[in-house]
Short mmCIF file of C-alpha atoms in Angstrom, two decimals:
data_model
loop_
_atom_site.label_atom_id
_atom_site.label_comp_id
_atom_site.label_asym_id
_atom_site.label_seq_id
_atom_site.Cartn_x
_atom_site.Cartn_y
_atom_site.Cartn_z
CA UNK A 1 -2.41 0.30 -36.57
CA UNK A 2 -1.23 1.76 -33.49
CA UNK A 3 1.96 -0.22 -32.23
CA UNK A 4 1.55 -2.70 -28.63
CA UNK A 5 3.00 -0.04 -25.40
CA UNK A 6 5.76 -2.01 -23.77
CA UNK A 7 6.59 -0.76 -20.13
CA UNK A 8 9.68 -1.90 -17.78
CA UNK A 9 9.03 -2.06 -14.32
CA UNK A 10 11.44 -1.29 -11.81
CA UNK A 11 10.25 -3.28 -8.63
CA UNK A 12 12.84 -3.42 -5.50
CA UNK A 13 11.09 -6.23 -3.60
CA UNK A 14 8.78 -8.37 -5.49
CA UNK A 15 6.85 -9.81 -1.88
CA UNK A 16 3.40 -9.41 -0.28
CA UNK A 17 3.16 -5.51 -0.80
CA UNK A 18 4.26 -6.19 -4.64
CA UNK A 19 1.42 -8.18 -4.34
CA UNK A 20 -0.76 -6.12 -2.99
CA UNK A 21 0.12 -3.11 -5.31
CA UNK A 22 2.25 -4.08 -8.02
CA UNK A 23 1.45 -7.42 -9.55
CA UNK A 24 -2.74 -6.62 -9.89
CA UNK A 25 -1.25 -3.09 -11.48
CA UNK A 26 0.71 -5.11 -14.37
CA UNK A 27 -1.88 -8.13 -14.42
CA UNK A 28 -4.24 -5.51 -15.89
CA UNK A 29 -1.88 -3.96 -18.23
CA UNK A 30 -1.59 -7.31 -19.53
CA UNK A 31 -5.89 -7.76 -20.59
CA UNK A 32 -5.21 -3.88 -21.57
CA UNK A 33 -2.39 -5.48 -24.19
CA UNK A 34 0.64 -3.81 -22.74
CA UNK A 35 3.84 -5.98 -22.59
CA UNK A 36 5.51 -5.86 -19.77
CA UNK A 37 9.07 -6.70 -18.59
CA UNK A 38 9.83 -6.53 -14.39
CA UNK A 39 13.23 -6.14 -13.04
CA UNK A 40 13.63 -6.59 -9.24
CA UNK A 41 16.23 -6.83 -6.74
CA UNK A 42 14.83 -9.61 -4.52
CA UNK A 43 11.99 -11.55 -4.38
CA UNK A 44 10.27 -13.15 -1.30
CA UNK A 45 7.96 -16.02 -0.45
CA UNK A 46 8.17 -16.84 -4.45
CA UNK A 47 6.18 -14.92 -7.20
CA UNK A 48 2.52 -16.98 -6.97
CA UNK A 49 1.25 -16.08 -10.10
CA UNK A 50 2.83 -17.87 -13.58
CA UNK A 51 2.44 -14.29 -15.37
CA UNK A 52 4.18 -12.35 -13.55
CA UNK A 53 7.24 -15.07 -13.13
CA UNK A 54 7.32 -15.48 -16.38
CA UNK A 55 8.43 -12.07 -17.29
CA UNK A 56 10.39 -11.36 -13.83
CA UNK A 57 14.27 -10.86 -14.10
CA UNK A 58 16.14 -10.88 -10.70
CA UNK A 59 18.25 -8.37 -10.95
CA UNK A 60 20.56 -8.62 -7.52
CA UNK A 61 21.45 -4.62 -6.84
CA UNK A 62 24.81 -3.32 -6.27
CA UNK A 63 24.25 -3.33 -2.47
CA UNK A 64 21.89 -5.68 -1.62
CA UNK A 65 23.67 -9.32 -1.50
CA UNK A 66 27.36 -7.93 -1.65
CA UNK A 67 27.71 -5.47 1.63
CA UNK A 68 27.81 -6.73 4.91
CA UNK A 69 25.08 -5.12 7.71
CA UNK A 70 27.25 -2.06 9.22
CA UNK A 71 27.36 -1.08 5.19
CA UNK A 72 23.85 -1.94 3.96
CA UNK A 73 22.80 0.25 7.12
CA UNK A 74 24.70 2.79 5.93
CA UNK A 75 23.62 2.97 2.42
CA UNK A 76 20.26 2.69 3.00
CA UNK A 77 20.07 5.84 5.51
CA UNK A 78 22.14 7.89 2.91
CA UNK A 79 21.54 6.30 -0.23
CA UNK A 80 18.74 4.41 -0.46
CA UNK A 81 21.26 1.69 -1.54
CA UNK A 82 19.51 -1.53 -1.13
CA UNK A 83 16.58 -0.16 -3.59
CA UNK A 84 19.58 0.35 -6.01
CA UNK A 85 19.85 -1.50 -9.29
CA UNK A 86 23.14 -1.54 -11.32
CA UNK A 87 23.03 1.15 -13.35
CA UNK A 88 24.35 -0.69 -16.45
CA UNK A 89 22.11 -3.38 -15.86
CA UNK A 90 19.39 -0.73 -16.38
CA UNK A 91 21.05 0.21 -19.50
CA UNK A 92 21.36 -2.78 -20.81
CA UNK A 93 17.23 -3.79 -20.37
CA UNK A 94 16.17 -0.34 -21.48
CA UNK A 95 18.50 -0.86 -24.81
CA UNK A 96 17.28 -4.91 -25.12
CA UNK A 97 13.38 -4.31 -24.30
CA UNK A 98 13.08 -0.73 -26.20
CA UNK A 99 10.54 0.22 -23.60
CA UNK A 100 8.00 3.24 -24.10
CA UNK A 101 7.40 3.32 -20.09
CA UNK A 102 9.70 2.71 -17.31
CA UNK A 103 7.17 2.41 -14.58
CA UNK A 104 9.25 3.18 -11.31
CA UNK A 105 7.45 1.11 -8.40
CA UNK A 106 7.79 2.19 -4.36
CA UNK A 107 9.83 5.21 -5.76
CA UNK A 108 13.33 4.21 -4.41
CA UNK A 109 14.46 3.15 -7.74
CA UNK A 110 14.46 6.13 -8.90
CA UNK A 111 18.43 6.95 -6.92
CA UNK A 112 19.66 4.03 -9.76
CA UNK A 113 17.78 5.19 -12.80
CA UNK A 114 18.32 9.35 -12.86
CA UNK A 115 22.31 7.97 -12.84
CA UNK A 116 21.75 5.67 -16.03
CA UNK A 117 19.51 8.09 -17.78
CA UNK A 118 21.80 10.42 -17.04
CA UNK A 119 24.98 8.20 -18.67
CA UNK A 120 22.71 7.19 -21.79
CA UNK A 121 22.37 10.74 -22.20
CA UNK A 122 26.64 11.97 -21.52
CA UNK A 123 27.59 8.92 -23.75
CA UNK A 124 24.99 9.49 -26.55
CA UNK A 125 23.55 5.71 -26.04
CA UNK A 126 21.54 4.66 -29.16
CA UNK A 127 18.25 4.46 -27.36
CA UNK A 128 15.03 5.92 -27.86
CA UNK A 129 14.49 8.16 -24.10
CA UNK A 130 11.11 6.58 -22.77
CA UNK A 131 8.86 8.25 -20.43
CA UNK A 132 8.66 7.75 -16.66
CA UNK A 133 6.42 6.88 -14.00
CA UNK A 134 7.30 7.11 -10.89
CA UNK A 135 4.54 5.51 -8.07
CA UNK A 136 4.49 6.95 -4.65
CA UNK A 137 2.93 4.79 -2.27
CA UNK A 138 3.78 5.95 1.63
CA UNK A 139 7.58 5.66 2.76
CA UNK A 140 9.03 6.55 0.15
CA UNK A 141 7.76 10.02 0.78
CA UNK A 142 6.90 10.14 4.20
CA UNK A 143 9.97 9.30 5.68
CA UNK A 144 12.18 12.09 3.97
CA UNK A 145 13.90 13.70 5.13
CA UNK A 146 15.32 10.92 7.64
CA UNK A 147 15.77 7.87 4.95
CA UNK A 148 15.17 9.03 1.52
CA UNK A 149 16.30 12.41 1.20
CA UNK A 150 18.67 11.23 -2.27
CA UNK A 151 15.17 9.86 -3.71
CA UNK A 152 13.54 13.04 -3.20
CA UNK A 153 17.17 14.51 -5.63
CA UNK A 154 16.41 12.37 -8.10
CA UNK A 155 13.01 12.53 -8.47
CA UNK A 156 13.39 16.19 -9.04
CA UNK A 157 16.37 15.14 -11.40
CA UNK A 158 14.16 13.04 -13.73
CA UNK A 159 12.01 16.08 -13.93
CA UNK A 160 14.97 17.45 -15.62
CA UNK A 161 15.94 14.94 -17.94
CA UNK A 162 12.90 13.35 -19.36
CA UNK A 163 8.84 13.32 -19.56
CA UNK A 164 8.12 11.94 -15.99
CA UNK A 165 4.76 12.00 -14.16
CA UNK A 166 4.52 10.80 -10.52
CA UNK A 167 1.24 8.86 -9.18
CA UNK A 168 -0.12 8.97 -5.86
CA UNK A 169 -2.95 7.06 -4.27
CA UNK A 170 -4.84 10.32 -2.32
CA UNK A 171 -4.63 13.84 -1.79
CA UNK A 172 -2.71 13.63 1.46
CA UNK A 173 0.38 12.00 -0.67
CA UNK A 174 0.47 14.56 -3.04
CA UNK A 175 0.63 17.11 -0.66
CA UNK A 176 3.53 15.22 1.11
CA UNK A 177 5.03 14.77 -2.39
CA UNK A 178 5.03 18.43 -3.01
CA UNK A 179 6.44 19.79 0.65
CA UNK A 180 8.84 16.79 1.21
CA UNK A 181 10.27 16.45 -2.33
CA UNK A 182 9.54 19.78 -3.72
CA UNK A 183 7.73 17.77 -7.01
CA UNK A 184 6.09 20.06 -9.28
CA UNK A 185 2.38 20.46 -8.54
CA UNK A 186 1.63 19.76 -12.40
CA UNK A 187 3.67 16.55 -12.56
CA UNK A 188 1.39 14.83 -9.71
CA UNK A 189 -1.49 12.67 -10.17
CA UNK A 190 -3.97 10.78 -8.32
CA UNK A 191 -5.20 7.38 -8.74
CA UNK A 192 -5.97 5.30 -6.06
CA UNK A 193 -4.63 1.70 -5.11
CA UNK A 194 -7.45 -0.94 -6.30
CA UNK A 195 -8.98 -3.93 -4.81
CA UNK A 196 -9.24 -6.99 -6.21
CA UNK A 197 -12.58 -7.11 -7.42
CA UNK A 198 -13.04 -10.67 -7.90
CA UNK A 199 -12.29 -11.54 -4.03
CA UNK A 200 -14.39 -9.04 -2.79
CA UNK A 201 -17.93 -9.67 -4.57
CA UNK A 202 -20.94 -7.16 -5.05
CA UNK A 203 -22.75 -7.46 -1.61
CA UNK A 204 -26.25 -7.98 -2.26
CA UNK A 205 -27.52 -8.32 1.26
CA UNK A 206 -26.56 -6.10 4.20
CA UNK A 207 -25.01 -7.26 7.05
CA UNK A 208 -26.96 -6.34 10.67
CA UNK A 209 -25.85 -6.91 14.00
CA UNK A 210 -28.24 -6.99 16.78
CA UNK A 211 -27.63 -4.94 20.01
CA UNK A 212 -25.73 -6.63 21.80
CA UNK A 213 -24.80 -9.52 20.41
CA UNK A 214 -22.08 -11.75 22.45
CA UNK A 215 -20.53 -13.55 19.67
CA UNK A 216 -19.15 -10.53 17.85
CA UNK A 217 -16.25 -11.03 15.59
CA UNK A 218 -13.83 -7.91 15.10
CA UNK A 219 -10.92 -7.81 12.76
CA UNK A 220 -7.78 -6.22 11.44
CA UNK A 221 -5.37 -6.38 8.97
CA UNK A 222 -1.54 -4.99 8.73
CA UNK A 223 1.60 -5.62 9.42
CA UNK A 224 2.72 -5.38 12.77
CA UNK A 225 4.88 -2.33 12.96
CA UNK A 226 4.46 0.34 15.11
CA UNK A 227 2.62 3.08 13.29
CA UNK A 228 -0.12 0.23 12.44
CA UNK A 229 -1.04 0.97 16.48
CA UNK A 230 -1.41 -2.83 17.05
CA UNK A 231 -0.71 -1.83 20.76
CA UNK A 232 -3.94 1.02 21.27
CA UNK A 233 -6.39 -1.68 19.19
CA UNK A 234 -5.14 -4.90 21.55
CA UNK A 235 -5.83 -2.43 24.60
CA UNK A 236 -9.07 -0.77 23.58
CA UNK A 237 -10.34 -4.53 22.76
CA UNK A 238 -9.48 -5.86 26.18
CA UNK A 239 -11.34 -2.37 27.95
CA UNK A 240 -14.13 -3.47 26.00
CA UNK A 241 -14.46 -7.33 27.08
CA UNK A 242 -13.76 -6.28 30.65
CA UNK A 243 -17.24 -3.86 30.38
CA UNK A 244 -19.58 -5.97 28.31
CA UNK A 245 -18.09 -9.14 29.77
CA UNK A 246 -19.35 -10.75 26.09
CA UNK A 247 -17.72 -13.25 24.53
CA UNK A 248 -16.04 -11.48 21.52
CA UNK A 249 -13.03 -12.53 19.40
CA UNK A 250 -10.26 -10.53 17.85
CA UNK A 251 -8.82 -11.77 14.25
CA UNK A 252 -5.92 -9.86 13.59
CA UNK A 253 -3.72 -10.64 10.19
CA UNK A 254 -0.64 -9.87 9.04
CA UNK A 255 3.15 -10.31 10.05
CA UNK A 256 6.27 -8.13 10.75
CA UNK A 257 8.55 -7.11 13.62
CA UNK A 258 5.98 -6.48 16.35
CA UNK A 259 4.25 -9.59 16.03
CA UNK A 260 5.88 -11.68 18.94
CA UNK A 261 5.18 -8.23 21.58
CA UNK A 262 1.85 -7.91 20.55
CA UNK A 263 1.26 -11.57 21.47
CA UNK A 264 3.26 -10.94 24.94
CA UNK A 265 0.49 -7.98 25.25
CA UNK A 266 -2.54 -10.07 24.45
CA UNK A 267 -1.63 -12.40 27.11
CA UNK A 268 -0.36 -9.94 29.49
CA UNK A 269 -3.96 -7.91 29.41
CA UNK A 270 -5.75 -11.53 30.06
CA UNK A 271 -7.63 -11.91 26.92
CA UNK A 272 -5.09 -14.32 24.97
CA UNK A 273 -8.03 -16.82 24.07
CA UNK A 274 -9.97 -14.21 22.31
CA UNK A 275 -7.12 -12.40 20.26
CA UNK A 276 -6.42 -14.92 17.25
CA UNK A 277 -3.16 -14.26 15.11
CA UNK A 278 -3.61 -15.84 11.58
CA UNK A 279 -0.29 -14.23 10.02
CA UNK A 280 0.32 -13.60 6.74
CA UNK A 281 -2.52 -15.03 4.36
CA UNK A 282 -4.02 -15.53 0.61
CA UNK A 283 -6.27 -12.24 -0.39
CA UNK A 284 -9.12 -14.84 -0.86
CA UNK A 285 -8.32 -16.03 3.22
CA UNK A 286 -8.23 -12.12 3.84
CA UNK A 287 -11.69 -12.20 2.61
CA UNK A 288 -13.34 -15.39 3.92
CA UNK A 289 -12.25 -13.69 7.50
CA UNK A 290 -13.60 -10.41 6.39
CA UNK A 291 -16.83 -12.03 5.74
CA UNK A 292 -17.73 -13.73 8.82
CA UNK A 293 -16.48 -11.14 11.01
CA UNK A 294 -18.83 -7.96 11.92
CA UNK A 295 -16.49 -4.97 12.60
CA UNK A 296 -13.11 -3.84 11.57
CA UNK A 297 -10.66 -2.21 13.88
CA UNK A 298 -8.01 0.23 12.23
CA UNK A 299 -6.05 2.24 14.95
CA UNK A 300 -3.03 3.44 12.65
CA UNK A 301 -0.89 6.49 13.77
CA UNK A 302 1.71 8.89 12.67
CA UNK A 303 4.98 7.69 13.95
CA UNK A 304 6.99 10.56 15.60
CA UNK A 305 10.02 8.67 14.96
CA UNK A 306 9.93 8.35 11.26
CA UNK A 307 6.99 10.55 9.69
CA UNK A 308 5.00 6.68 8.75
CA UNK A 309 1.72 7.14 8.67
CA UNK A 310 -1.24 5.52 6.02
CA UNK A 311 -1.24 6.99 2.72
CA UNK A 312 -4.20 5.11 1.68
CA UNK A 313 -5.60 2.39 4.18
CA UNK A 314 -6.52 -0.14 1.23
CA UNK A 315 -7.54 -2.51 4.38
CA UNK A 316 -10.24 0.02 5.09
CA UNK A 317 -11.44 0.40 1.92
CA UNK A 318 -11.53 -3.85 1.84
CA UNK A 319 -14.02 -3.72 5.02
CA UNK A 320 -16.06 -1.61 3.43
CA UNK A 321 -16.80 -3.73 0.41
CA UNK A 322 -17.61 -6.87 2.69
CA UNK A 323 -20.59 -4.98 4.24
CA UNK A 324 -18.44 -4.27 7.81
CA UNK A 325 -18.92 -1.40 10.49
CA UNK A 326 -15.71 0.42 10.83
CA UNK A 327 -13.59 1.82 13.08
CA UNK A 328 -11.06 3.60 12.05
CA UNK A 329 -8.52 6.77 13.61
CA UNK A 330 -7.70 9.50 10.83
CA UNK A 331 -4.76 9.93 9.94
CA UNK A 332 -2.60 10.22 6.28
CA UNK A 333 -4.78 9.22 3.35
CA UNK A 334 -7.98 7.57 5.11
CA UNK A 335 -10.15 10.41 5.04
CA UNK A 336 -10.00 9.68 0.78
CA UNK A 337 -10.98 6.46 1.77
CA UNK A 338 -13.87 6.22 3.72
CA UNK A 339 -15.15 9.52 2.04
CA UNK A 340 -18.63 10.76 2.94
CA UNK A 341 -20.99 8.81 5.13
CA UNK A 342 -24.28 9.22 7.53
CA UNK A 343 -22.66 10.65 10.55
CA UNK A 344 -26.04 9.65 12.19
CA UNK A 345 -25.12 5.69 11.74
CA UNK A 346 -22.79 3.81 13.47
CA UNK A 347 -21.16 1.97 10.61
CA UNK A 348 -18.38 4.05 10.02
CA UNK A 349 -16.85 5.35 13.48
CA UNK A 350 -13.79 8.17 13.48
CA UNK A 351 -11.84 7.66 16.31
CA UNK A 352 -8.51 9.48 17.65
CA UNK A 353 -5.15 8.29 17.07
CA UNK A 354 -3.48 7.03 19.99
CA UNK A 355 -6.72 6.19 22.48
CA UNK A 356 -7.49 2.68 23.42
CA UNK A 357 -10.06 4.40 25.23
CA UNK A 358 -11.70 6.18 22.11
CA UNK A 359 -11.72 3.01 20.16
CA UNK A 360 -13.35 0.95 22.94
CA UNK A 361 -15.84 3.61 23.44
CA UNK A 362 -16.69 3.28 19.50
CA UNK A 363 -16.65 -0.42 20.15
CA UNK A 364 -19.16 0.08 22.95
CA UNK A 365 -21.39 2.45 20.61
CA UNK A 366 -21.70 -0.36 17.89
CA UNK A 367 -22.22 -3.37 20.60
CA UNK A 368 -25.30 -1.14 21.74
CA UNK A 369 -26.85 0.16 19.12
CA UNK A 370 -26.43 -2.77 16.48
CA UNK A 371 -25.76 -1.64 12.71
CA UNK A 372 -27.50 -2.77 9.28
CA UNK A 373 -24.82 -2.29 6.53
CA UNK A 374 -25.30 1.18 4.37
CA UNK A 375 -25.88 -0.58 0.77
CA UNK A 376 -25.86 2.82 -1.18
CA UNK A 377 -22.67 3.88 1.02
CA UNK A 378 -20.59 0.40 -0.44
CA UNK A 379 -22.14 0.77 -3.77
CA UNK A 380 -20.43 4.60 -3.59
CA UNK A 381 -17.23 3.54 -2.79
CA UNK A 382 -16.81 0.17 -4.78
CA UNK A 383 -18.18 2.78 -8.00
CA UNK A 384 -15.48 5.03 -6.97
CA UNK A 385 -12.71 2.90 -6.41
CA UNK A 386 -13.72 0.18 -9.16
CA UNK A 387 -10.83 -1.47 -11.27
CA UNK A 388 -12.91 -0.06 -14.49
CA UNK A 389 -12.40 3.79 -13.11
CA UNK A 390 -9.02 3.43 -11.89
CA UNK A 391 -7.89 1.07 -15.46
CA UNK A 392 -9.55 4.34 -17.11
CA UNK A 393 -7.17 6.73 -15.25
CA UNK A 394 -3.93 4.68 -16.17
CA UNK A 395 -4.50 4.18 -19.09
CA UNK A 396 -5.03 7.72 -20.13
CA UNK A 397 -1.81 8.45 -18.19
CA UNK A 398 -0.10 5.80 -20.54
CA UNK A 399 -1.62 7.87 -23.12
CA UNK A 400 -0.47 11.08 -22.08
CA UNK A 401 3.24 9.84 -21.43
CA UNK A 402 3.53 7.23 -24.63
CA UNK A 403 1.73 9.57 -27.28
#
């Protein structure tokens, strides 16, 4: 009888993007029968789910609580060094839990455990050497070489010292991977970021707008940080109530460090009443706004500053299964997402990065026209993207790594 995988996960913030793309991950390890230990340097908001608390150990780095700002500054632009664990911490879980997996979350771990692999190895440590995963999920790559350069080292120092694969969510990543870390082309593998199937239901009647409808009910969800392009969407909305004059409304969700300006903007541009910022809210709140809205609004961009662009654009992909036109600018990893569709239909809409006048002009298109949701076009994408496909593709990686 083949003996139960046990994986460690090495998780540097357990918050809302944990949440988003970690916790789901090891939720469905779990009904695959894999036990699973997470250590994590901070956690925020609280865990929200008794599973994963129950086998969470806070692991306070090095750096994190015990350097004051002018040093945690410092280590993180050189370093990485608030992503770093103690290295004999990490010694002492991967000699207690025995694990066949160390599944490396976000990527920045990685600076902490190349060093302890690398000391179990010098010091002849009594451990059995598991394999590595390392996930790859947007900054950790993309902002190298201005951040993460020493992540990029030790990725390519794991290479040396143990089995390692690295897992990207699209094609654009793993291109990224390759030129910004130099990662071995044969060490990289695809498999997209999921949805949670069981908030986002099978759609079994399409959605249809008639032309020129006045109540229409956009939305948006990320966090409010520059290369999310808050800014271009608030502006291209209020070009497009100032030429239809129609009495739409603009749900945008999410927090971060651009919330309070994009507010100031909204105001500023006159159409305060009709911009409405939930915050940060449940996936099943995400959806009940999804639902009763009619288009979504995406106008991310590459950040000249620090290389940030979307690696994947799971928001997109959410739209998309509630039956929604979209409007999205290309950039990073959305062309994987939205795929193929009817260029002759106005559900999905490409727009350029940077325009508030390209995405009001899309805007304009769809208020005309009207749209009846593609059926066979969601149905393509959920098939794609569906937890039973992408639980396939990890667990054959498990496979390939464990034996």
């Amino acid at each position: 009888m083949r003996r139960q995988l046990k994986i460690l996960h090495l998780v540097p913030t357990m918050g809302l993007l944990s949440e988003t793309f970690v916790n789901r991950r090891i939720i469905q390890n779990d009904a695959m029968g894999i036990t699973n230990k997470i250590i994590t340097g901070k956690i925020y908001n609280g865990l929200n789910n008794s599973y994963i608390e129950s086998i969470t150990e806070l692991c306070n780095s090095r750096y994190f609580n015990k350097v004051n700002a002018i040093k945690y500054k410092v280590f993180d632009t050189f370093f990485g060094g608030y992503h770093s664990f103690s290295v004999d911490t990490l010694i002492r879980n991967i000699l207690d839990f025995q694990p066949d997996i160390i599944h490396v979350h976000f990527g920045y771990p990685v600076f902490s455990l190349e060093r302890a692999i690398d000391k179990c190895i010098k010091e002849n440590k009594a451990i059995r050497m598991p394999s590595i995963i390392v996930s790859l999920h947007g900054s950790d790559v993309l902002s190298f070489p201005n951040r993460f350069s020493q992540q990029g080292n030790s990725c390519l120092a794991l290479v040396e010292l143990t089995n390692v694969t690295f897992v990207v969510p699209t094609e654009f990543l793993k291109k990224k991977a390759i030129i910004n870390y130099g990662l071995p082309l044969d060490k990289i593998v695809v498999i997209p970021n999921m949805v949670d199937e069981s908030v986002f239901p099978e759609l079994l009647d399409a959605k249809v707008l008639v032309p020129k409808y006045n109540q229409i009910e956009c939305a948006n969800i990320a966090r409010f940080v520059n290369w999310k392009g808050h800014k271009y969407l608030i502006e291209g909305f209020a070009l497009f109530l100032n030429k239809t004059g129609c009495n739409a409304k603009l749900n945008l969700i999410g927090d971060g460090p651009l919330l309070k300006d994009m507010k100031h903007l909204s105001t500023k541009l006159g159409i305060g009443n009709q911009v409405v910022f939930h915050g940060a809210i449940s996936h099943k709140d995400v959806e009940k706004t999804l639902s009763k809205s009619d288009i979504y609004l995406h106008a991310s961009i590459r950040d000249e500053k620090t290389n940030q662009e979307e690696s994947f654009g799971i928001a997109i992909l959410e739209s998309i299964y509630a039956g929604l036109a979209c409007i999205t600018t290309i950039t990073g990893g959305i062309p994987d997402v939205i795929g193929n569709f009817d260029k002759e239909s106005v559900q999905i809409q490409t727009v350029e990065q940077q325009s508030a006048e390209a995405l009001c002009s899309a805007l304009m298109l769809i208020y005309i026209k009207g749209y009846k949701t593609d059926l066979d076009y969601v149905k393509q994408r959920k098939l794609l993207f569906s937890s039973e496909a992408i639980d396939k593709a990890w667990n054959q990686e498990f496979v390939n790594l464990a034996g």
